[in-house]
XYZ file of C-alpha atoms in Angstrom:
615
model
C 152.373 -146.473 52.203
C 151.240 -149.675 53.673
C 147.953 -150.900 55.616
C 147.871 -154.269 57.191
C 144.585 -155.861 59.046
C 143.791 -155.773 62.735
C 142.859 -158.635 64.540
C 141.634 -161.720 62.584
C 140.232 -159.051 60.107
C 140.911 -159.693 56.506
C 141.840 -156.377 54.682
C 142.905 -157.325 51.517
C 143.246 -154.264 48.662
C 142.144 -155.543 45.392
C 141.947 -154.410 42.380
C 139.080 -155.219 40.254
C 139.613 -154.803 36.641
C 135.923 -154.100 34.807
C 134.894 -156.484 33.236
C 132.471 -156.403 29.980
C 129.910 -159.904 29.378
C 129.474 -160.649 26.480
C 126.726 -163.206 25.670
C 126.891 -164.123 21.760
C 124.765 -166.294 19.938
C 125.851 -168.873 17.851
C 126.631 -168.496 14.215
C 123.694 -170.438 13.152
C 121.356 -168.935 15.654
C 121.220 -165.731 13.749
C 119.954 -163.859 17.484
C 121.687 -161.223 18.765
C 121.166 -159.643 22.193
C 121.588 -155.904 22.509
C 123.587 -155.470 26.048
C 121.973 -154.396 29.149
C 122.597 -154.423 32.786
C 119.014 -154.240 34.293
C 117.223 -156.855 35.375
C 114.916 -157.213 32.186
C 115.677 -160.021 29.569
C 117.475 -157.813 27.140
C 115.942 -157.028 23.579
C 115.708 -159.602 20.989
C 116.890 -159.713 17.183
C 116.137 -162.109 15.262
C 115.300 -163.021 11.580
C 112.357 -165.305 10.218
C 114.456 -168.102 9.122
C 116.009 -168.408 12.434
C 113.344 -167.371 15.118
C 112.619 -170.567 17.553
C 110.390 -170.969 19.933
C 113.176 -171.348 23.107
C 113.962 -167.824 22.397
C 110.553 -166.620 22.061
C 109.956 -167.708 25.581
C 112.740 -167.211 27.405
C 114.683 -164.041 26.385
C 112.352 -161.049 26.295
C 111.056 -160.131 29.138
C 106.992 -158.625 29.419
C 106.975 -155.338 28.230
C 110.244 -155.592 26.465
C 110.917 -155.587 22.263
C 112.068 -157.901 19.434
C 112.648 -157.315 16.284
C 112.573 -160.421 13.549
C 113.797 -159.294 10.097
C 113.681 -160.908 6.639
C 110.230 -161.767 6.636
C 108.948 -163.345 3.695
C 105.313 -162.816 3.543
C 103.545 -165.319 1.157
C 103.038 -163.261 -2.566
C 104.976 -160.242 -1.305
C 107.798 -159.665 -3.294
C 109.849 -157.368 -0.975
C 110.709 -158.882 2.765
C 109.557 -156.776 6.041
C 110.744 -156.471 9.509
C 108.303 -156.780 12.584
C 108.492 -154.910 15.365
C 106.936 -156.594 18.255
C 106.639 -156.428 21.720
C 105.862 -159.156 24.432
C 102.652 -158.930 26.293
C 100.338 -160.916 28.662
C 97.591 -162.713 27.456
C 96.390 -164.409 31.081
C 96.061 -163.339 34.313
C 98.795 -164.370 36.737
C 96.301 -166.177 38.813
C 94.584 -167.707 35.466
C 92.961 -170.873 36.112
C 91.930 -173.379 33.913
C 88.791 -176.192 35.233
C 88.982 -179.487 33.432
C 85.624 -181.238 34.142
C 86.638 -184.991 32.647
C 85.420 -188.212 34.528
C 87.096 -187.239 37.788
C 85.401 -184.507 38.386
C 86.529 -181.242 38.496
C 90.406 -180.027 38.170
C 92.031 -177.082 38.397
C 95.346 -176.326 36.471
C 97.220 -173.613 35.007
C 97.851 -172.244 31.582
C 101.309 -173.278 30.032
C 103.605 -170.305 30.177
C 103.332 -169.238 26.725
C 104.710 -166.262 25.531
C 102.837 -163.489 23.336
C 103.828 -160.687 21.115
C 102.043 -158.095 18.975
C 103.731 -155.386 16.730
C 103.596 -154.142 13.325
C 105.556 -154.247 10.463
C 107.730 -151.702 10.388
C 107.275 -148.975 8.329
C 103.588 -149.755 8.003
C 101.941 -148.576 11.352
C 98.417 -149.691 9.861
C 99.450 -153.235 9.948
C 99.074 -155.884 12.842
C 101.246 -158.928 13.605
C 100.820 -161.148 16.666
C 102.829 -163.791 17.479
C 102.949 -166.754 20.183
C 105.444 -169.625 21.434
C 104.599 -172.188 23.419
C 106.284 -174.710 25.380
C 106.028 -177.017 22.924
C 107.886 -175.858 20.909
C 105.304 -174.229 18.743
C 105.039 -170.807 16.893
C 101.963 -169.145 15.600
C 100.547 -166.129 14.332
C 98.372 -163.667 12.018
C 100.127 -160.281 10.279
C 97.302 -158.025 8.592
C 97.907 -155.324 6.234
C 95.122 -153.763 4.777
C 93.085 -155.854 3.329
C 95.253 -159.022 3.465
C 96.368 -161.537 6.234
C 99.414 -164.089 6.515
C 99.298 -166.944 9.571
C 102.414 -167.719 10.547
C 103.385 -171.472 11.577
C 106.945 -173.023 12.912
C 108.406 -175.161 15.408
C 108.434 -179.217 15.269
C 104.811 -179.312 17.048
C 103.343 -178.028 14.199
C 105.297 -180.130 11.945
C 107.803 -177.991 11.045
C 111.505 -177.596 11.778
C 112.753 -176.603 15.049
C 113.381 -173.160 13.879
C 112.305 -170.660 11.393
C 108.272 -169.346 10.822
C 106.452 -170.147 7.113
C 103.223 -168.202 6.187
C 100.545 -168.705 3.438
C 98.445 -165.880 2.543
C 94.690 -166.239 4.102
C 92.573 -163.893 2.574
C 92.272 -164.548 -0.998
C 93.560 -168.760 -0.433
C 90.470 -170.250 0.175
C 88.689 -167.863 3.113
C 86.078 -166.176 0.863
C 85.176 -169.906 -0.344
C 84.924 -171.767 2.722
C 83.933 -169.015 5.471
C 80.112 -169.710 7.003
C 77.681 -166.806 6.577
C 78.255 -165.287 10.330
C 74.951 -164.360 11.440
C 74.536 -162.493 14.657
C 71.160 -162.808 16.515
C 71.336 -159.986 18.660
C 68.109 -158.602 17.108
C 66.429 -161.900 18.007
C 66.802 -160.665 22.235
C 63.659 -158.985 22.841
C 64.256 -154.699 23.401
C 63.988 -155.100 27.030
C 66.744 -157.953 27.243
C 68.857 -156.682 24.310
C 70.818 -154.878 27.465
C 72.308 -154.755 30.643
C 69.551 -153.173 33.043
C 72.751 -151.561 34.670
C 73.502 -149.298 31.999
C 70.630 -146.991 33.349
C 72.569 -146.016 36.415
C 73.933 -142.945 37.252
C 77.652 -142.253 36.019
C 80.599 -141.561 37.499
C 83.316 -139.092 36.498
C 85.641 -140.363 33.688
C 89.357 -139.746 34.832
C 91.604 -139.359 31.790
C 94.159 -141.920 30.936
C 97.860 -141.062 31.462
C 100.424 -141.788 29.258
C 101.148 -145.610 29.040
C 97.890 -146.141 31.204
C 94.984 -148.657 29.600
C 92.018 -150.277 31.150
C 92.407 -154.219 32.127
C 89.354 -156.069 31.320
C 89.119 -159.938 32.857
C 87.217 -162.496 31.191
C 86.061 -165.433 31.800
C 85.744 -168.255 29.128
C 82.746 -171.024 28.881
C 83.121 -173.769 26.350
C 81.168 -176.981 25.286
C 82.180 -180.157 24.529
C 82.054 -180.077 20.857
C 84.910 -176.766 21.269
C 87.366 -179.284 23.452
C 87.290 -182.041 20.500
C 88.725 -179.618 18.252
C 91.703 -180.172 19.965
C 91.402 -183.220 22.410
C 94.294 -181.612 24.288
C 93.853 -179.611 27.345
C 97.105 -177.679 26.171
C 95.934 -177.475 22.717
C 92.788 -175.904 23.672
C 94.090 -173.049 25.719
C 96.833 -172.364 23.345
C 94.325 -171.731 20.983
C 92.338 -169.432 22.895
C 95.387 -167.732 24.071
C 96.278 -167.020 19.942
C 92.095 -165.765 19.854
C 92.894 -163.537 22.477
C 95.744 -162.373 21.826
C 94.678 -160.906 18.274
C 91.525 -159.326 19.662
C 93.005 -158.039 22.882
C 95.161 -155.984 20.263
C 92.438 -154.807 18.568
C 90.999 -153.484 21.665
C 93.975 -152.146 23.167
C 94.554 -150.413 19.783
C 91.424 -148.693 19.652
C 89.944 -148.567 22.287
C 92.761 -148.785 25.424
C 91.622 -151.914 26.631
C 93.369 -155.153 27.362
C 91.475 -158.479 27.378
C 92.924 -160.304 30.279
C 91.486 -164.277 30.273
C 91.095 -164.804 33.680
C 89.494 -168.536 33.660
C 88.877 -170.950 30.852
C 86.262 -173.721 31.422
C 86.850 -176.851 29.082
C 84.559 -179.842 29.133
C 86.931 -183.646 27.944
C 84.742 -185.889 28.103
C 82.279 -186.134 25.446
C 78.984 -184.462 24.542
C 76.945 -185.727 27.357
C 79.006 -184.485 29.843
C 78.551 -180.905 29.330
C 74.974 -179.057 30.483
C 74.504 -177.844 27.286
C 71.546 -179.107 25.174
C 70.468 -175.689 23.127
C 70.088 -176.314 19.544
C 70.449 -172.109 18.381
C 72.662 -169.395 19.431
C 69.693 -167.797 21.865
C 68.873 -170.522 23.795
C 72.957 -171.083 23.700
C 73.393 -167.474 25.505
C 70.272 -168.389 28.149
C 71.486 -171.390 29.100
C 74.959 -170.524 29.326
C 73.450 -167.136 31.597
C 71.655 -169.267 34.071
C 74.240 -171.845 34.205
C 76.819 -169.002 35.570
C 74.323 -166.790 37.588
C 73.833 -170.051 39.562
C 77.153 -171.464 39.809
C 79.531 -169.106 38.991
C 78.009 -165.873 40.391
C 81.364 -164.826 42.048
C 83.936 -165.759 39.588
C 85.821 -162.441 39.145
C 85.260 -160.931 35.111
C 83.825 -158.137 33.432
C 82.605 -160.209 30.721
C 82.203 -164.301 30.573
C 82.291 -165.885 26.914
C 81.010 -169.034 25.288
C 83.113 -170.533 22.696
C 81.359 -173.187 21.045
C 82.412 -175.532 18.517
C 78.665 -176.272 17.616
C 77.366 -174.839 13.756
C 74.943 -172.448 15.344
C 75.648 -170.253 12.442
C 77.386 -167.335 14.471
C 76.903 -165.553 17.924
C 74.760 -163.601 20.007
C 75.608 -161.230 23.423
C 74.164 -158.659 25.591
C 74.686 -154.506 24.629
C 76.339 -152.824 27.205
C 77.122 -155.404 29.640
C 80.655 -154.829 31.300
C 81.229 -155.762 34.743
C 77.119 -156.460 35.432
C 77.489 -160.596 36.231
C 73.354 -160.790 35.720
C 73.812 -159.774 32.311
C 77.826 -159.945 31.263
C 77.381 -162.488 28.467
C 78.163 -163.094 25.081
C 78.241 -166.652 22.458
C 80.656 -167.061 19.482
C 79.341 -170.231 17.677
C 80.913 -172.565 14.336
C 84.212 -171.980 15.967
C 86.811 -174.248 13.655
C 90.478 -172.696 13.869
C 93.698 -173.880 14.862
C 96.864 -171.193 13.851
C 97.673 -173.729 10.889
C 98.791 -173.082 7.112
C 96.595 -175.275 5.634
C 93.571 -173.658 7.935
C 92.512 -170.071 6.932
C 89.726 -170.086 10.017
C 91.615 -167.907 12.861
C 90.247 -165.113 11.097
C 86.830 -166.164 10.767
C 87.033 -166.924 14.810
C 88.805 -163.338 15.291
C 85.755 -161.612 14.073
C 82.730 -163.470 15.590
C 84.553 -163.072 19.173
C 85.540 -159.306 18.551
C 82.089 -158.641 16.928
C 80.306 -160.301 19.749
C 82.406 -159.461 23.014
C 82.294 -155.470 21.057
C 78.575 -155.929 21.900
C 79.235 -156.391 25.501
C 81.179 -153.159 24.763
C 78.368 -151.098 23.912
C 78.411 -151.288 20.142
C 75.217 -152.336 18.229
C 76.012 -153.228 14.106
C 77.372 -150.381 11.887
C 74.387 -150.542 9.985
C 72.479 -149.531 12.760
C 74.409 -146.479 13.876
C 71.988 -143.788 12.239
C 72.609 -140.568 14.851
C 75.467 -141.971 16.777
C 78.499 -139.393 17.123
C 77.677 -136.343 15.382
C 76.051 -138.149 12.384
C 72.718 -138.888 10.429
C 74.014 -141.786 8.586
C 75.080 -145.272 9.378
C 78.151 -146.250 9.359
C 77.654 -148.422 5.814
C 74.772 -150.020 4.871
C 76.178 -153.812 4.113
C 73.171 -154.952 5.526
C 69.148 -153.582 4.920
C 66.522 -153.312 7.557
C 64.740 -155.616 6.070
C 67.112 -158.179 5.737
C 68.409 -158.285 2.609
C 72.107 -157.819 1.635
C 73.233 -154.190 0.946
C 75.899 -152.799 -0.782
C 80.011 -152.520 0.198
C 80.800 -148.739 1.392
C 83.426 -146.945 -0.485
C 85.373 -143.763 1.014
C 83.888 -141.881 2.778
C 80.133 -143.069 1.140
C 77.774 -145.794 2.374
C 77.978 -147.015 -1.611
C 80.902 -147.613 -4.506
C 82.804 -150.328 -2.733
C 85.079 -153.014 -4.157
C 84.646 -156.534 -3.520
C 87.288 -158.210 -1.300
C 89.047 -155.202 -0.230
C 88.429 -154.973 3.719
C 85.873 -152.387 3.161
C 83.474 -153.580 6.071
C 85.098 -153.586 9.556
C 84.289 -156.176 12.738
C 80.817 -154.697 13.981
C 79.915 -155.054 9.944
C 77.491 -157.040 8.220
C 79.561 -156.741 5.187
C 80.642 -159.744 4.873
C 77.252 -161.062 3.771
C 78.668 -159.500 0.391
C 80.116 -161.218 -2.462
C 83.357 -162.281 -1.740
C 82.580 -163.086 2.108
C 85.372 -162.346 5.029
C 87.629 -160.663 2.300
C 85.559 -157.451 2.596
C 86.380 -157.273 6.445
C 89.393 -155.717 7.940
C 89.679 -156.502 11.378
C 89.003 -153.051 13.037
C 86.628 -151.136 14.287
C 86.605 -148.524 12.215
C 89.867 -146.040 13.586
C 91.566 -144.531 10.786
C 89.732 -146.763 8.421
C 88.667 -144.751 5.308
C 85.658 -146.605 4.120
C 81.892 -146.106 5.317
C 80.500 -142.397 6.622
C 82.880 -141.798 10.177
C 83.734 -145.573 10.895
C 85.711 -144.340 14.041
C 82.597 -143.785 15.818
C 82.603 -147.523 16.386
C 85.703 -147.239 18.448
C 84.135 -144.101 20.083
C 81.688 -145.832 21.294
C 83.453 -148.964 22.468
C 86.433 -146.710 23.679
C 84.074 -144.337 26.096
C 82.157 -147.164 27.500
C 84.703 -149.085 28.518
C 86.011 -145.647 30.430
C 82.418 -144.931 31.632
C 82.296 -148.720 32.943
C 85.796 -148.087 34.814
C 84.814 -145.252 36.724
C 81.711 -146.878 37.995
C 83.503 -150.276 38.552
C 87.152 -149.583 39.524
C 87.606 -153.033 41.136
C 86.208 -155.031 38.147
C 87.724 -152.838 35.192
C 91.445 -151.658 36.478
C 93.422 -149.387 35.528
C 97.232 -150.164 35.644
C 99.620 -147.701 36.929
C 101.527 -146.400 34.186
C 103.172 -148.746 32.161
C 106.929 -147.860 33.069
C 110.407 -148.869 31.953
C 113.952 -149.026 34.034
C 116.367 -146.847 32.378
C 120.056 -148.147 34.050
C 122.696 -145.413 33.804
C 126.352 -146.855 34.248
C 129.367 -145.250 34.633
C 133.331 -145.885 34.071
C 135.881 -143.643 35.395
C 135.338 -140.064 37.500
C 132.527 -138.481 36.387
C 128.629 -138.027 36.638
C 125.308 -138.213 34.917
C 121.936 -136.557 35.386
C 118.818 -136.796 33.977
C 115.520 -134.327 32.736
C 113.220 -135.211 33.777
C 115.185 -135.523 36.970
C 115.723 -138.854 38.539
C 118.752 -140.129 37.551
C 121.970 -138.739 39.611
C 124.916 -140.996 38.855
C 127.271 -141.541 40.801
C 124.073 -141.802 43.750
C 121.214 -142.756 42.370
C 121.963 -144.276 38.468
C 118.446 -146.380 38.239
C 114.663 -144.744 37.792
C 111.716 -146.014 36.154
C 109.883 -143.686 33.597
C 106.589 -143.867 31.797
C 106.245 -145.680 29.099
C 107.860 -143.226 25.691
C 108.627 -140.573 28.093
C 112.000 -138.625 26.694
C 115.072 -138.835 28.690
C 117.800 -136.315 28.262
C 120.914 -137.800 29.847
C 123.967 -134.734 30.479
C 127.726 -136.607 31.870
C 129.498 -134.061 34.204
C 133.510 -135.285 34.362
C 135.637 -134.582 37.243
C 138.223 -132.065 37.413
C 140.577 -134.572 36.615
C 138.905 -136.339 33.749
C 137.251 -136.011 30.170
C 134.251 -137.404 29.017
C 135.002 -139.680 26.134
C 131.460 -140.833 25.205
C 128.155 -143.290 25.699
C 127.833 -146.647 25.174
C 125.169 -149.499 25.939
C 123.489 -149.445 22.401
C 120.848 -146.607 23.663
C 123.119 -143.663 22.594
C 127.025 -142.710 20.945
C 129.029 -139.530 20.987
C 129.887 -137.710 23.281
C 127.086 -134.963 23.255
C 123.653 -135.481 25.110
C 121.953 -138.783 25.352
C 118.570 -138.370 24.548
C 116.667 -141.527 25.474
C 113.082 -142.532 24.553
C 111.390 -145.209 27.071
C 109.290 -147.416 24.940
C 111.154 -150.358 26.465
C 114.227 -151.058 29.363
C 117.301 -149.037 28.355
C 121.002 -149.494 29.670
C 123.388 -146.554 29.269
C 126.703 -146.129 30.234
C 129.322 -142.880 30.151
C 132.841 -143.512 30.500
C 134.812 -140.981 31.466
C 138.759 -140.915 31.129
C 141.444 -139.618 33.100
C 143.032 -136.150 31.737
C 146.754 -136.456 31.210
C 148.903 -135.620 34.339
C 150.046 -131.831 34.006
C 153.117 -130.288 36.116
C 155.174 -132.904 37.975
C 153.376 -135.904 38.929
C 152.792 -137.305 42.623
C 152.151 -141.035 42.541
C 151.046 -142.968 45.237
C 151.170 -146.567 45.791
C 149.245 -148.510 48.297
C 150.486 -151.585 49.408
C 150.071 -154.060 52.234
C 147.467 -156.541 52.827
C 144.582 -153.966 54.354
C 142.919 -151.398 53.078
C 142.225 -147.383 52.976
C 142.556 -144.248 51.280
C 144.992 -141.375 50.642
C 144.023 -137.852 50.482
C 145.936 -134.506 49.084
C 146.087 -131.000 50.060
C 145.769 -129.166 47.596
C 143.736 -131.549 46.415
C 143.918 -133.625 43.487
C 144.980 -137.200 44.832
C 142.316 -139.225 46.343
C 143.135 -142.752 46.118
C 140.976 -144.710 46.234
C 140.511 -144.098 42.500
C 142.735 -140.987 41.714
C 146.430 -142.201 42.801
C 148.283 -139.789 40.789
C 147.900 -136.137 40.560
C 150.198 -133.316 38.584
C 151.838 -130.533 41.238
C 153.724 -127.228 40.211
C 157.296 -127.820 41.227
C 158.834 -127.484 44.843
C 155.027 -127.539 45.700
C 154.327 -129.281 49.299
C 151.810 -131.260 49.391
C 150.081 -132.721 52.249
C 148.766 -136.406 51.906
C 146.767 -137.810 54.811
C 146.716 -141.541 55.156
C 142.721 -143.140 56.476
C 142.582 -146.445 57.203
C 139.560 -148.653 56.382
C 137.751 -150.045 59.723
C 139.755 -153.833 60.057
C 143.340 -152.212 59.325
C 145.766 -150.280 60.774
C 148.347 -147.531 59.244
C 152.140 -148.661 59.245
C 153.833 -146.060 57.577
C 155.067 -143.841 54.312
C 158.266 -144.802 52.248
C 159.281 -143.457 48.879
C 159.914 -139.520 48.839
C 158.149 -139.751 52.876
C 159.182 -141.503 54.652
C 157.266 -141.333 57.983
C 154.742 -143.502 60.626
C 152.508 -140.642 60.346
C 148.727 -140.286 59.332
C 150.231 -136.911 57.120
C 152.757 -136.621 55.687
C 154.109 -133.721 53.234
C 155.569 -134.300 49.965
């Protein structure tokens, strides 16, 4: 059978052999990348020793996983693996002013990359993790009670690759942390909160699965903050590492993600910031008239002061979200940079999450006396009349230990003997310690929904986080999905919600078997069940069943193309050129040529100029 092209036409038959890519690191790298064909970055594997910053940035994708194994955590005698996945700490249409002696200019963030994860096994931990494009990694792990920063990458001294921790929590922190003080109770009642909080409500809709609430903010910061760092880079690095961590904390407990929207950093010297306040108060006045005036119309649900002055701690406004009269809160003493020799991060962690969970509705836990169900505070760290209380044990406002993460962020407890080592950064879901801690995240969790009902254009809420699932096949055969969307060979992509289950069932074709899945998401050969917590790639390959009776083979040839069809059928070649027929069968094969090429003729057992021909 041969075709050959009409016209000019070019009608070449080719055969394209599959062909598998396989992208391996090298042996020193110690990265491996499981396979994929969708258009994600593929997932990431990595080890601690080996980790660099290159990879970090530039092969996961948002949304997508990595895994870095052989952690050594400083003290901790067996090594962990962390399971983390890349998120977004900026808005895409972030903006950064510089106000230096030019004037005014407007840049944007470096396109760092963030990840947050646990350790694995221990789904009460928290690890974050950054890269920057300087090379640069940093981060915090907390388990329990204790907290590791992670440091690597030559800008921060280091080698190229590989991370190094030190233990922060019992190295120096409880020594050296200031006495945060938060002077909320200094507002007078009637300023204490947002006048907008008295306004009628709108329904709550229920999150879906994979859905969470998108808080911007905006970020104010004084002169004294910038020469921390006397980098424009530096400085937003840093505040991307601050709010990274507590945009985890929130998403964690209460389904909100802190999105920095703007960052406003003042280079050159004192004098040339407005700020003249001398206390925290006066700090959070000036820093509200300063905005109502001339930033009215920036876009945030909150805007925050981070100061680098020793004002002793921070004040904000209860119940503020999305009200721009009122949407203000002040973390003072600021000192951290994601360092080992510099246990601060945590210290900055919880004055901006204690302050900013004002904003979120939350007064102190010593001050939550009939809130959710319950007589009681929450622990009573702090007295009413000022004088330093007593660490809460479980379940029990008393019988505490010292420097075991008893107190949680909206706490007073670390006032107590040994300072910041009776804080665990939470708010109080599924921590043990003080009489119903949760209702912290209750509080800050229902608010935040309240707030984006009444304000769906301030606070949004994100279609459901989804991931592509690719199904690919080899050889004759087909796949379907349930929940329905994949049908393969039509339609072999869909997108599902985020941890949605996939069952995946491969059909052959009458003239092949299945002989199993491949990809990395499932093996076997029975169904593939498929859970979406990040892009998947499958792929069924189906082989061709051995040729029963006496075979009929057909041969294109020629320089055009087309197809041959059987009656009975059985050949159709295009793919299926061979076929097994009971003997002195006739068999009718009917010759279609593609668009550009014409039909010449049969040879072999037919030999014939005819479109059909019987064999």
């Amino acid at each position: 059978m041969k075709y050959k092209p009409t016209g000019n036409a070019i009608g070449k038959c080719l055969l394209k052999s599959a062909i598998a890519l396989l992208c391996m690191a090298s042996a020193t790298s110690g990265i491996v990348l499981a396979a994929s064909t969708t258009n994600t970055l593929p997932q990431l594997t990595t080890t601690m020793q080996t980790v660099d910053a290159s990879a970090l940035l530039k092969r996961v994708s948002i949304g997508n996983k990595m895994t870095i194994n052989n952690v050594e955590l400083d003290g901790e005698e067996a090594n962990f693996s962390l399971n983390l996945q890349r998120f977004e700490v900026f808005k895409t249409n972030a903006v950064i002013t510089v106000h230096d002696a030019k004037g005014e200019q407007h840049i944007k963030p470096a396109l760092s990359a963030y990840y947050r994860g646990s350790i694995e096994g221990k789904p009460e931990s928290v690890a974050v993790l950054s890269a920057d494009p300087s090379g640069a990694m940093r981060g915090i792990v907390q388990l329990k009670d204790k907290f590791w920063v992670l440091t690597g990458g030559q800008a921060t001294g280091l080698s190229a690759s590989g991370l190094s921790s030190v233990e922060i929590q019992q190295s120096g922190l409880s020594d050296n942390a200031e006495a945060f003080r938060c002077d909320v109770d200094k507002l007078p009642k009637t300023l204490q909160s947002s006048p907008a909080r008295l306004k009628s409500n709108l329904p709550v809709k229920a999150l879906q699965a994979g859905q969470y609430y998108q808080v911007p903010v905006a970020i104010e910061t004084d002169a004294e903050f910038y020469s921390l760092f006397n980098s424009t880079d530096a400085a937003t690095a840093y505040i991307g590492n601050l709010f990274a961590y507590a945009s985890t904390i929130y998403k964690q407990e209460a389904s909100a993600e802190l999105l920095v929207g703007s960052i406003s950093l003042w280079t050159n010297g004192t004098s040339s910031d407005p700020w003249n306040h001398t206390d925290t108060l006066q700090g959070l006045k000036d820093f509200q008239d300063y905005w109502k005036t001339n930033k009215s119309n920036e876009p945030r649900a909150i805007a925050h002061f981070l100061s680098g002055r020793d004002l002793g701690g921070g004040i904000a406004y209860l119940g503020a979200l999305c009200d721009n009269s009122w949407s203000y809160g002040y973390s003072a003493n600021l000192r951290g940079n994601f360092s080992l020799p510099n246990p601060k991060p945590v210290w900055d962690i919880k004055v901006v999450a204690h302050e900013i969970g004002h904003n979120f509705d939350s007064g102190h836990t010593h001050d939550y006396q009939n809130i959710g169900g319950d007589s009681h505070a929450v622990d009573a760290c702090y007295n009413s009349n000022g004088a330093t209380g007593v660490l809460p044990g479980i379940n029990s406002l008393s019988g505490g230990t010292a420097g075991t993460g008893a107190g949680t962020i909206m706490s007073y407890c670390h006032q107590n003997s040994p300072g910041m080592a009776n804080i665990s950064l939470t708010f109080g879901k599924n921590h043990l310690f003080g009489i119903k801690a949760y209702r912290v995240s209750d509080v800050i969790s229902s608010y935040v929904a309240q707030e984006a009902a009444n304000n769906p254009s301030c606070i949004t809420t994100p279609g459901t986080e989804t991931f592509a699932l690719n199904v690919n096949t080899t050889g004759n055969g087909s796949v379907i999905s349930n929940p329905s969307g994949i049908d393969c060979g039509n339609d072999c992509s869909e997108s599902y919600a985020k941890n949605t289950q996939i069952t995946l069932t491969a059909t052959p074709g009458s003239d092949s078997n299945f002989s199993g899945w491949g990809g990395g998401a499932c093996t076997g050969i029975g169904s593939c069940i498929v859970t979406m917590d990040a892009a998947k790639s499958v792929t069924a390959s189906f082989t061709l069943n051995p040729v029963v009776g006496t075979p009929l083979t057909i041969t294109k040839a020629g320089d055009g193309t087309g197809k041959v069809t059987s009656a009975p059928t059985g050949i159709d070649c295009g793919s299926t050129c061979e076929a097994g027929y009971t003997a002195n069968a006739s068999v009718k094969l009917t010759a279609t040529p593609d668009a550009d090429s014409t039909f010449v003729g049969w040879t072999g057992d037919c030999k014939s100029t005819a479109l059909t021909a019987f064999s």
